[in-house]
Tab-separated table of C-alpha atoms in Angstrom:
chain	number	residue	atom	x	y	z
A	123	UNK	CA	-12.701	5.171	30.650
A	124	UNK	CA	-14.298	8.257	28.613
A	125	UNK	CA	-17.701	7.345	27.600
A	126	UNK	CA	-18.128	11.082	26.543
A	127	UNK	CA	-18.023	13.071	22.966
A	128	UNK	CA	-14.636	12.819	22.500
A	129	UNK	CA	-12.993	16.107	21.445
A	130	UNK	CA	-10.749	16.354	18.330
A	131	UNK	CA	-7.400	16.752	20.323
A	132	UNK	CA	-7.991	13.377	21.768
A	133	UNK	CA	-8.683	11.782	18.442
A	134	UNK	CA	-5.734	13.171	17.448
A	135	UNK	CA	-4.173	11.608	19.926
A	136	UNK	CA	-5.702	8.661	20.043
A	137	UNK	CA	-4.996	8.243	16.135
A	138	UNK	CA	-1.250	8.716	16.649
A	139	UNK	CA	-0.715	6.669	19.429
A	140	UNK	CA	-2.495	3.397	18.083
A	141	UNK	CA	-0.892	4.388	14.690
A	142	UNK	CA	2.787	4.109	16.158
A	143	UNK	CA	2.375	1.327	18.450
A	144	UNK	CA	0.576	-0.615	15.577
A	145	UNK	CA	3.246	0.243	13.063
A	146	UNK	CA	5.605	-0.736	15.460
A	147	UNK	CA	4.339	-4.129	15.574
A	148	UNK	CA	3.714	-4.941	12.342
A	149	UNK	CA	5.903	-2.859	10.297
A	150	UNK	CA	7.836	-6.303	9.340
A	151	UNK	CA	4.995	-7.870	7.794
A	152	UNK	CA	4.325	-4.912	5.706
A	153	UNK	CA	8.065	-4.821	4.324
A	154	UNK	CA	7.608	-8.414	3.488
A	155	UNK	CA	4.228	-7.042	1.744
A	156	UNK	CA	6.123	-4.388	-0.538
A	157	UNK	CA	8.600	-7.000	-1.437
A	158	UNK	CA	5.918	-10.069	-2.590
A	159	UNK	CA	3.550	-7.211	-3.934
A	160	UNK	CA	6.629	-6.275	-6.510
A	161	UNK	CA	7.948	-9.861	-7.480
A	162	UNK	CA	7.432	-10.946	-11.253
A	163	UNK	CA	7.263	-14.389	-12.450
A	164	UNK	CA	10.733	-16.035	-13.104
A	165	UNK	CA	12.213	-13.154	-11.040
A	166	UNK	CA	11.226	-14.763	-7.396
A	167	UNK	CA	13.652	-13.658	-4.888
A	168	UNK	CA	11.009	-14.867	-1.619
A	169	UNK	CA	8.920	-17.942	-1.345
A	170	UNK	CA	6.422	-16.692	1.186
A	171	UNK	CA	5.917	-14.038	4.027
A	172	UNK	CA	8.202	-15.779	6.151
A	173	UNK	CA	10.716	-16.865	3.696
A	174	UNK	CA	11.258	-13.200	2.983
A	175	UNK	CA	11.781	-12.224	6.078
A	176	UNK	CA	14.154	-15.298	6.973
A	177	UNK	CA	16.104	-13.450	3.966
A	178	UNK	CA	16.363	-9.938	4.708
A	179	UNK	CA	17.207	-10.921	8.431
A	180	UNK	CA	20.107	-12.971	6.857
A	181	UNK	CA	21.413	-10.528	4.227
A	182	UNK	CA	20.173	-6.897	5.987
A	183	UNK	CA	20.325	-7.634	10.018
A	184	UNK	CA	17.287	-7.710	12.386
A	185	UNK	CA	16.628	-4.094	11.833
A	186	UNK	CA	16.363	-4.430	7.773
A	187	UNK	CA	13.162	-5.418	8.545
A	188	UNK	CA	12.597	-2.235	10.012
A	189	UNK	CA	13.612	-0.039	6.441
A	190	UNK	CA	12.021	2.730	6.465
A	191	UNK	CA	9.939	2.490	8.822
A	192	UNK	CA	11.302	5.876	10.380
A	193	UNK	CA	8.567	7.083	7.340
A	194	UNK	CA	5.840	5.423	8.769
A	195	UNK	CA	6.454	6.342	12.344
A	196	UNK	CA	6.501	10.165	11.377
A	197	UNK	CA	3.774	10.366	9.414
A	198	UNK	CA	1.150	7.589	10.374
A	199	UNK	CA	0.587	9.824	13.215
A	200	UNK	CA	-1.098	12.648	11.362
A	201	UNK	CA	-2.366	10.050	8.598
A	202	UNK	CA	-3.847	7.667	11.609
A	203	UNK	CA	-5.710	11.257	13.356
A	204	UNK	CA	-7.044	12.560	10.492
A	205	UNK	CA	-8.669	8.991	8.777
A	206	UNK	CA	-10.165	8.506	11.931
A	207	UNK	CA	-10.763	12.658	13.044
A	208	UNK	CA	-12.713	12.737	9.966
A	209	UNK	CA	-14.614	9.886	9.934
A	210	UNK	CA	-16.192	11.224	12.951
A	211	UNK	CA	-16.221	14.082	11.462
A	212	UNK	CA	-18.485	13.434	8.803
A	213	UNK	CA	-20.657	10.769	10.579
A	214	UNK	CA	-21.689	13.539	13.003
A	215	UNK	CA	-22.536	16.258	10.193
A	216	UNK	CA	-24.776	13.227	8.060
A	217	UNK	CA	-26.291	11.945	11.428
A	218	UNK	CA	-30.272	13.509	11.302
A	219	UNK	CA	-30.773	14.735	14.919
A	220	UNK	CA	-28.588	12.770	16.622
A	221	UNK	CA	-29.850	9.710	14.671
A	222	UNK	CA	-28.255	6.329	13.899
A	223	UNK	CA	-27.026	6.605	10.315
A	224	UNK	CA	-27.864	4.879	7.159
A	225	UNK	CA	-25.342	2.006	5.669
A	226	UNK	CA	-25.446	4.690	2.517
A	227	UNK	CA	-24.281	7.872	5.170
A	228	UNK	CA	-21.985	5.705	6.989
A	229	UNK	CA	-20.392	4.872	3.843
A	230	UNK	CA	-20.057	8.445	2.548
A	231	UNK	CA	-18.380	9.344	5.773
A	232	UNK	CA	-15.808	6.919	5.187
A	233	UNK	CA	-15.384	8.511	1.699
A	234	UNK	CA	-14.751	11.367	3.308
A	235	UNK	CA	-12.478	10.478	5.706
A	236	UNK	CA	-10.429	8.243	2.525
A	237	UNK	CA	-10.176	11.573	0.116
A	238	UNK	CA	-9.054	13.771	3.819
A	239	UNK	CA	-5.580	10.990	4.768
A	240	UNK	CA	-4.372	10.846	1.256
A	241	UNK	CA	-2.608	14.241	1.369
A	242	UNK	CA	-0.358	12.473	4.335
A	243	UNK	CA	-1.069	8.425	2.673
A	244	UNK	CA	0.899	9.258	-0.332
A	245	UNK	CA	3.987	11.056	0.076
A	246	UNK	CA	4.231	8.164	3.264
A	247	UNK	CA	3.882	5.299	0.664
A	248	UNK	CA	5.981	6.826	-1.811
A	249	UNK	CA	9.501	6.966	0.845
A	250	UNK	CA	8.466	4.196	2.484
A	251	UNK	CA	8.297	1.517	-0.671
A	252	UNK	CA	11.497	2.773	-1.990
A	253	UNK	CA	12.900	1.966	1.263
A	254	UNK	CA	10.898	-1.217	1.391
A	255	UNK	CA	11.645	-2.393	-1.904
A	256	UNK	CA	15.981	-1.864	-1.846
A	257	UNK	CA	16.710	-5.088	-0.643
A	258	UNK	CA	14.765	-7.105	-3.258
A	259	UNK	CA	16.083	-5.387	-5.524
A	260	UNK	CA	19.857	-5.998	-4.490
A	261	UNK	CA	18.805	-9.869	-4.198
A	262	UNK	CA	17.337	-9.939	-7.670
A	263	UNK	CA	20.448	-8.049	-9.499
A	264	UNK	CA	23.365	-9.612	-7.019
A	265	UNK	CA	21.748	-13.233	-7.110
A	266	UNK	CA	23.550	-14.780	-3.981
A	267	UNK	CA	24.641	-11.496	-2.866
A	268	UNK	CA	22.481	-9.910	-0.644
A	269	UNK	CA	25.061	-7.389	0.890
A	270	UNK	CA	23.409	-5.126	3.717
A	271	UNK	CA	25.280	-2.187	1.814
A	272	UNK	CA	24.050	-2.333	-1.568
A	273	UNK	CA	20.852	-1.722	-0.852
A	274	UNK	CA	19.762	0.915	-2.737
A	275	UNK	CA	20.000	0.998	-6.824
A	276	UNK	CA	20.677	3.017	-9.697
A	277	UNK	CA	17.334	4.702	-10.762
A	278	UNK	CA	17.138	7.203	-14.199
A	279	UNK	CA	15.046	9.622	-11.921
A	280	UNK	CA	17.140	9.483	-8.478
A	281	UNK	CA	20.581	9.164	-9.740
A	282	UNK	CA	22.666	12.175	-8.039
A	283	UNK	CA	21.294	11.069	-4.642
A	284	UNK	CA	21.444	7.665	-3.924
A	285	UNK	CA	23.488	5.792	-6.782
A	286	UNK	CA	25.257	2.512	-5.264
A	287	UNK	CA	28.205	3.677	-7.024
A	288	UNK	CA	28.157	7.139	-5.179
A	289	UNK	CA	27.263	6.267	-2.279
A	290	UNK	CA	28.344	3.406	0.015
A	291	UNK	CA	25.288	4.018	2.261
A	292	UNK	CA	21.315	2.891	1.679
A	293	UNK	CA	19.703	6.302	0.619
A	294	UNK	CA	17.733	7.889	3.600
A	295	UNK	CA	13.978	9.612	3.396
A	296	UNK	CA	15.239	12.514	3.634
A	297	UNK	CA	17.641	11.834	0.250
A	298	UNK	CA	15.121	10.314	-1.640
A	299	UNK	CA	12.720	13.139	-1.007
A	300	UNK	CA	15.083	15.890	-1.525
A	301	UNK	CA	15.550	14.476	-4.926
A	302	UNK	CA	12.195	13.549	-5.912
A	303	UNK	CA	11.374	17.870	-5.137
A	304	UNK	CA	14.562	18.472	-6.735
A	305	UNK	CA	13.736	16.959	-10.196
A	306	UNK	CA	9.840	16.453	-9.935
A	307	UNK	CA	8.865	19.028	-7.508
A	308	UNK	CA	5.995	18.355	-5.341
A	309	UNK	CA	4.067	15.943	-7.403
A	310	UNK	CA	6.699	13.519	-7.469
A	311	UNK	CA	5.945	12.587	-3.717
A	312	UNK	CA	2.940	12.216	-5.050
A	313	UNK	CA	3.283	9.631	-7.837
A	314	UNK	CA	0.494	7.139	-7.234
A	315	UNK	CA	-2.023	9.839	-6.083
A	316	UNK	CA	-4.693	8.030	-8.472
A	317	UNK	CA	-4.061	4.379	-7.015
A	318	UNK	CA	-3.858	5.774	-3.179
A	319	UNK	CA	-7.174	6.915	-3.627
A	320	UNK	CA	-8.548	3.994	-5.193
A	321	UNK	CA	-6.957	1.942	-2.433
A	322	UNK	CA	-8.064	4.514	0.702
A	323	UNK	CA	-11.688	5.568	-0.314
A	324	UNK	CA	-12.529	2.156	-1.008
A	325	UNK	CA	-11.140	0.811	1.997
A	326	UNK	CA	-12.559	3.490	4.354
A	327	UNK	CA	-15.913	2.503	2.694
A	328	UNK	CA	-15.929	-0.968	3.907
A	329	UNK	CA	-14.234	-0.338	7.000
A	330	UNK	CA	-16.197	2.324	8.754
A	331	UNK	CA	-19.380	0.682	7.746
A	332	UNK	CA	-18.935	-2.814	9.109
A	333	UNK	CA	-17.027	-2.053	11.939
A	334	UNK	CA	-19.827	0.218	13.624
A	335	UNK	CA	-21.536	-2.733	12.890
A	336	UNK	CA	-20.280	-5.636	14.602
A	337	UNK	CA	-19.202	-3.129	17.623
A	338	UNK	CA	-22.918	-2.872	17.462
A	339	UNK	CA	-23.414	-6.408	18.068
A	340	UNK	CA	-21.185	-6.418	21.383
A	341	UNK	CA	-23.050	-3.715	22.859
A	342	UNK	CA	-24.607	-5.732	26.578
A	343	UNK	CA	-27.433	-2.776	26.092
A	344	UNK	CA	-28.409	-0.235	24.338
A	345	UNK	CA	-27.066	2.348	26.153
A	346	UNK	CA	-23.854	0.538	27.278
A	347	UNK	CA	-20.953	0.114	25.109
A	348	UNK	CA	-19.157	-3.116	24.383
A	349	UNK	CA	-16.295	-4.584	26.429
A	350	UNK	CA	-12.596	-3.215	24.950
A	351	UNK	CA	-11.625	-6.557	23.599
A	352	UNK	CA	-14.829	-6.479	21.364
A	353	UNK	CA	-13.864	-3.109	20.006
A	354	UNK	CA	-10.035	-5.147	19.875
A	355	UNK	CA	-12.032	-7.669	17.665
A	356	UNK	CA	-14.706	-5.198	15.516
A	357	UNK	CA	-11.960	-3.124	14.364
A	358	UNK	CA	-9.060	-5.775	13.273
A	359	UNK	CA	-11.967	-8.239	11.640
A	360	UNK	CA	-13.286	-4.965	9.912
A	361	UNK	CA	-9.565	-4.003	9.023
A	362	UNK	CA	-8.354	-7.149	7.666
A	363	UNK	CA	-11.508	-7.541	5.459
A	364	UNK	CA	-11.222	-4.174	3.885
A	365	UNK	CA	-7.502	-4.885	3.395
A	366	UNK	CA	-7.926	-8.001	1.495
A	367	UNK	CA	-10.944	-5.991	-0.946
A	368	UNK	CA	-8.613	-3.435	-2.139
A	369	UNK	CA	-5.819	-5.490	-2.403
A	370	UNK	CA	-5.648	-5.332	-5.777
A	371	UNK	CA	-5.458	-1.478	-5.965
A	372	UNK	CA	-2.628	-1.892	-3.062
A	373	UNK	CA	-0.873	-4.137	-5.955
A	374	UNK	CA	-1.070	-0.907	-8.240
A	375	UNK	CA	-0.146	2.116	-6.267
A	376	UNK	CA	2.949	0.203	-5.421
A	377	UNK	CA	3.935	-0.990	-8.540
A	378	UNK	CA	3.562	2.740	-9.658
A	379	UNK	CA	5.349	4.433	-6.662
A	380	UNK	CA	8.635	1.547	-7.445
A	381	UNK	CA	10.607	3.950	-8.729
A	382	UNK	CA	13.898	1.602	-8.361
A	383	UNK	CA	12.959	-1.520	-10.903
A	384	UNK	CA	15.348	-4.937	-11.499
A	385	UNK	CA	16.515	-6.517	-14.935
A	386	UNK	CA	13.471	-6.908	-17.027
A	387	UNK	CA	11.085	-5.380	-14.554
A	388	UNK	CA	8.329	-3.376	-16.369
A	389	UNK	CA	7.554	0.394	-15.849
A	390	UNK	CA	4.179	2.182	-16.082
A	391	UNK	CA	2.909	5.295	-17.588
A	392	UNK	CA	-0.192	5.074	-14.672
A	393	UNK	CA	-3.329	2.994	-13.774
A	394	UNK	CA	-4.669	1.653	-16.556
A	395	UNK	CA	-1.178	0.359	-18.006
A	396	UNK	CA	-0.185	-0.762	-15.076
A	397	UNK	CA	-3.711	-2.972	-14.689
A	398	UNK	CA	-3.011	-4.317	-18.471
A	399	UNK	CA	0.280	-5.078	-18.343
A	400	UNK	CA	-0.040	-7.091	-14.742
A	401	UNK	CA	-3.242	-8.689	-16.150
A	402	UNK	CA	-0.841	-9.704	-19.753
A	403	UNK	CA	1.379	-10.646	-18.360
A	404	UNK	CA	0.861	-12.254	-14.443
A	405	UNK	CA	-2.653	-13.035	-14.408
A	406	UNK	CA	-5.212	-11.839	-12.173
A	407	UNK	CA	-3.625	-13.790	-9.174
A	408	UNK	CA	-0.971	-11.286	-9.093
A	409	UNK	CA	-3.422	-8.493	-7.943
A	410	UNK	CA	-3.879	-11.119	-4.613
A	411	UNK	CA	0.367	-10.506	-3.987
A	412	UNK	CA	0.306	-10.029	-0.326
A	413	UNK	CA	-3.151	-10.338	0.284
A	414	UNK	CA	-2.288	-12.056	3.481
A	415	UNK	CA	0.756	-9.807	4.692
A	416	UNK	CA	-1.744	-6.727	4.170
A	417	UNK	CA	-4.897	-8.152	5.911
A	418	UNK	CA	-1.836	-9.342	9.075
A	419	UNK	CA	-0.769	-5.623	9.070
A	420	UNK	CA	-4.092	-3.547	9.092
A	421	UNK	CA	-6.096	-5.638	11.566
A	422	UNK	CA	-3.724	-5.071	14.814
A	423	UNK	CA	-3.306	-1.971	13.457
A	424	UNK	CA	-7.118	-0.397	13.518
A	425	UNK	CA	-7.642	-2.908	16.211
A	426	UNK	CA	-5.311	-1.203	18.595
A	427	UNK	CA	-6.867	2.142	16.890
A	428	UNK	CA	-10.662	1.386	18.272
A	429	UNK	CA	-9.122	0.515	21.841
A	430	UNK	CA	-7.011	3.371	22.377
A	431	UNK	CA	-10.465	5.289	21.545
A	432	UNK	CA	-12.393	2.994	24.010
A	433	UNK	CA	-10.063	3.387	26.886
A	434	UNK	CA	-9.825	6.935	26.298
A	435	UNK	CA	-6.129	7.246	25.921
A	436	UNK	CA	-6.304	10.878	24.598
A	437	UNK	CA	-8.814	11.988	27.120
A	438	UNK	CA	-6.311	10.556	29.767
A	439	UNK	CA	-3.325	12.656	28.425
A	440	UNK	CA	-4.811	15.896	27.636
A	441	UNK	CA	-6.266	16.190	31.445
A	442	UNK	CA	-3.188	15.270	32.828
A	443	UNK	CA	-0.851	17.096	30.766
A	444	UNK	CA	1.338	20.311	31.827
A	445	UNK	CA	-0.595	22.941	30.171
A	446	UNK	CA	-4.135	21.404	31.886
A	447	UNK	CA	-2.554	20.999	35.073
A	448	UNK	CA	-1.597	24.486	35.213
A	449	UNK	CA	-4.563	25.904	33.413
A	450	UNK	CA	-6.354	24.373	37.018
């Protein structure tokens, strides 16, 4: 166990591994997330969390629950390494002499480090919601019909690509993004930009902040760091409490990056319609949609993320790895 600076290579590392393994896990949970998040009232196609995925097991197999997570499992990788690279990052360029840092610094580090994984965060969210989102929108236009095949709808902006009537197959990625640069160019895989970075700086804000905090509290001694199942505890507690306080600006960027919408589903021209039509015409409970499923998904997720750094997972590779073994 590395109780060392850790170098950047092994937060990289680090960052990926507890990113994969943690989407792995959850990755369900977060589909069922996509799917509440973009239900309208009188257009319910799931109940609940587990109602939802009772249903896609039913009508899309075990591994519909798993669409589009190839996206995630790609990119959370980088996006995992460089939200937490940078938070370290910055914390160690604020700190004053090796000082502990302010609430205020810690806070702008995890600014930092929210603006730095957005380049990765949005063209991730972008695939992976269309993927997410295919099945609900079979359900809703094929009531009683939930056919594993039609899973993927005719959209005004992605119709050469992945039209049901074109193709008997759900649209991969790697279709949806080739059209999206095709018609849009870059920006269009990043539609949302303005809502991801509501969501991620705020989020990184909390997160950082409180938990270096209550990792603080575990500590035995001052100079002796807390047992791995605290860091386990610090980091999903911290997670799941920054989840559910941007929640609301998760309930945006997704509505925004749906590019595939049902009968009578609205559209948005960005943020601030999107925040006045939901608020029209669902109430402000509808910026809680899958409050739950999000705060379920992030807190294994940076959980796992603080113990791979504890147990020094990177560390661990890197000296044992070909090119060090040869280098001795």
């Amino acid at each position: 166990m590395s109780q060392q600076p850790i170098s950047l290579p092994a937060k990289l590392i680090n960052g990926g591994i507890a990113g994969i393994v943690g989407v792995t896990c959850v990755f369900p949970i977060d589909l069922a997330k996509t799917r509440l998040q973009n239900q309208r009232p009188g257009q319910q196609v799931y109940k609940s969390m587990v109602d939802c995925l009772v249903k896609t097991v039913r009508s899309e197999g075990y591994f519909g629950m798993y669409r589009g997570a190839a996206v995630n499992l790609t990119l959370v990788t980088p996006e995992k390494a460089i939200k937490l690279a940078a938070n370290d990052f910055f914390r160690h360029h604020l700190s004053k002499d090796g000082k502990g840092l302010t609430v205020l610094r810690e806070m702008l580090a995890g600014c930092g480090a929210g603006m730095c994984q957005v380049v990765i965060t949005t063209p991730m969210e972008m695939l992976k919601i269309q993927l997410q989102d295919a099945g609900r929108i079979a359900a809703q236009r094929s009531p009683g019909v939930m056919s594993s095949v039609k899973l993927v709808v005719p959209n005004p902006i992605l119709t050469r690509s992945y039209n049901v009537a074109a193709l008997p197959r759900p649209a991969s990625a790697m279709q949806i993004a080739r059209e999206l640069l095709h018609t849009q160019g870059v920006q269009g895989l990043y539609r949302g930009l303005g809502a991801t970075i509501m969501r991620d700086v705020p989020f990184s804000v909390v997160y950082f902040p409180l938990f270096a905090h209550l990792n603080r509290l575990g500590k035995p001694s001052l100079d002796q760091p807390p047992p791995f199942y605290w860091a386990f505890l610090s980091g999903a507690l911290a997670g799941s409490t920054a989840a559910v306080a941007v929640n609301p600006c998760d309930v945006v960027k997704t509505r925004l990056q749906s590019l595939s919408k049902a009968g009578g589903e609205e559209t948005y021209t960005g943020v601030v319609d999107c925040i006045r039509k939901i608020l029209q015409k669902e109430g402000p409970s509808a910026f809680l949609k899958g409050a739950g499923c999000r705060a379920l998904v992030i807190a294994p997720l940076f959980g796992i993320a603080q113990v791979m750094y504890f147990l020094g997972v990177g560390e661990y590779i890197l000296e044992n790895s070909p090119l060090s073994l040869m280098s001795t």
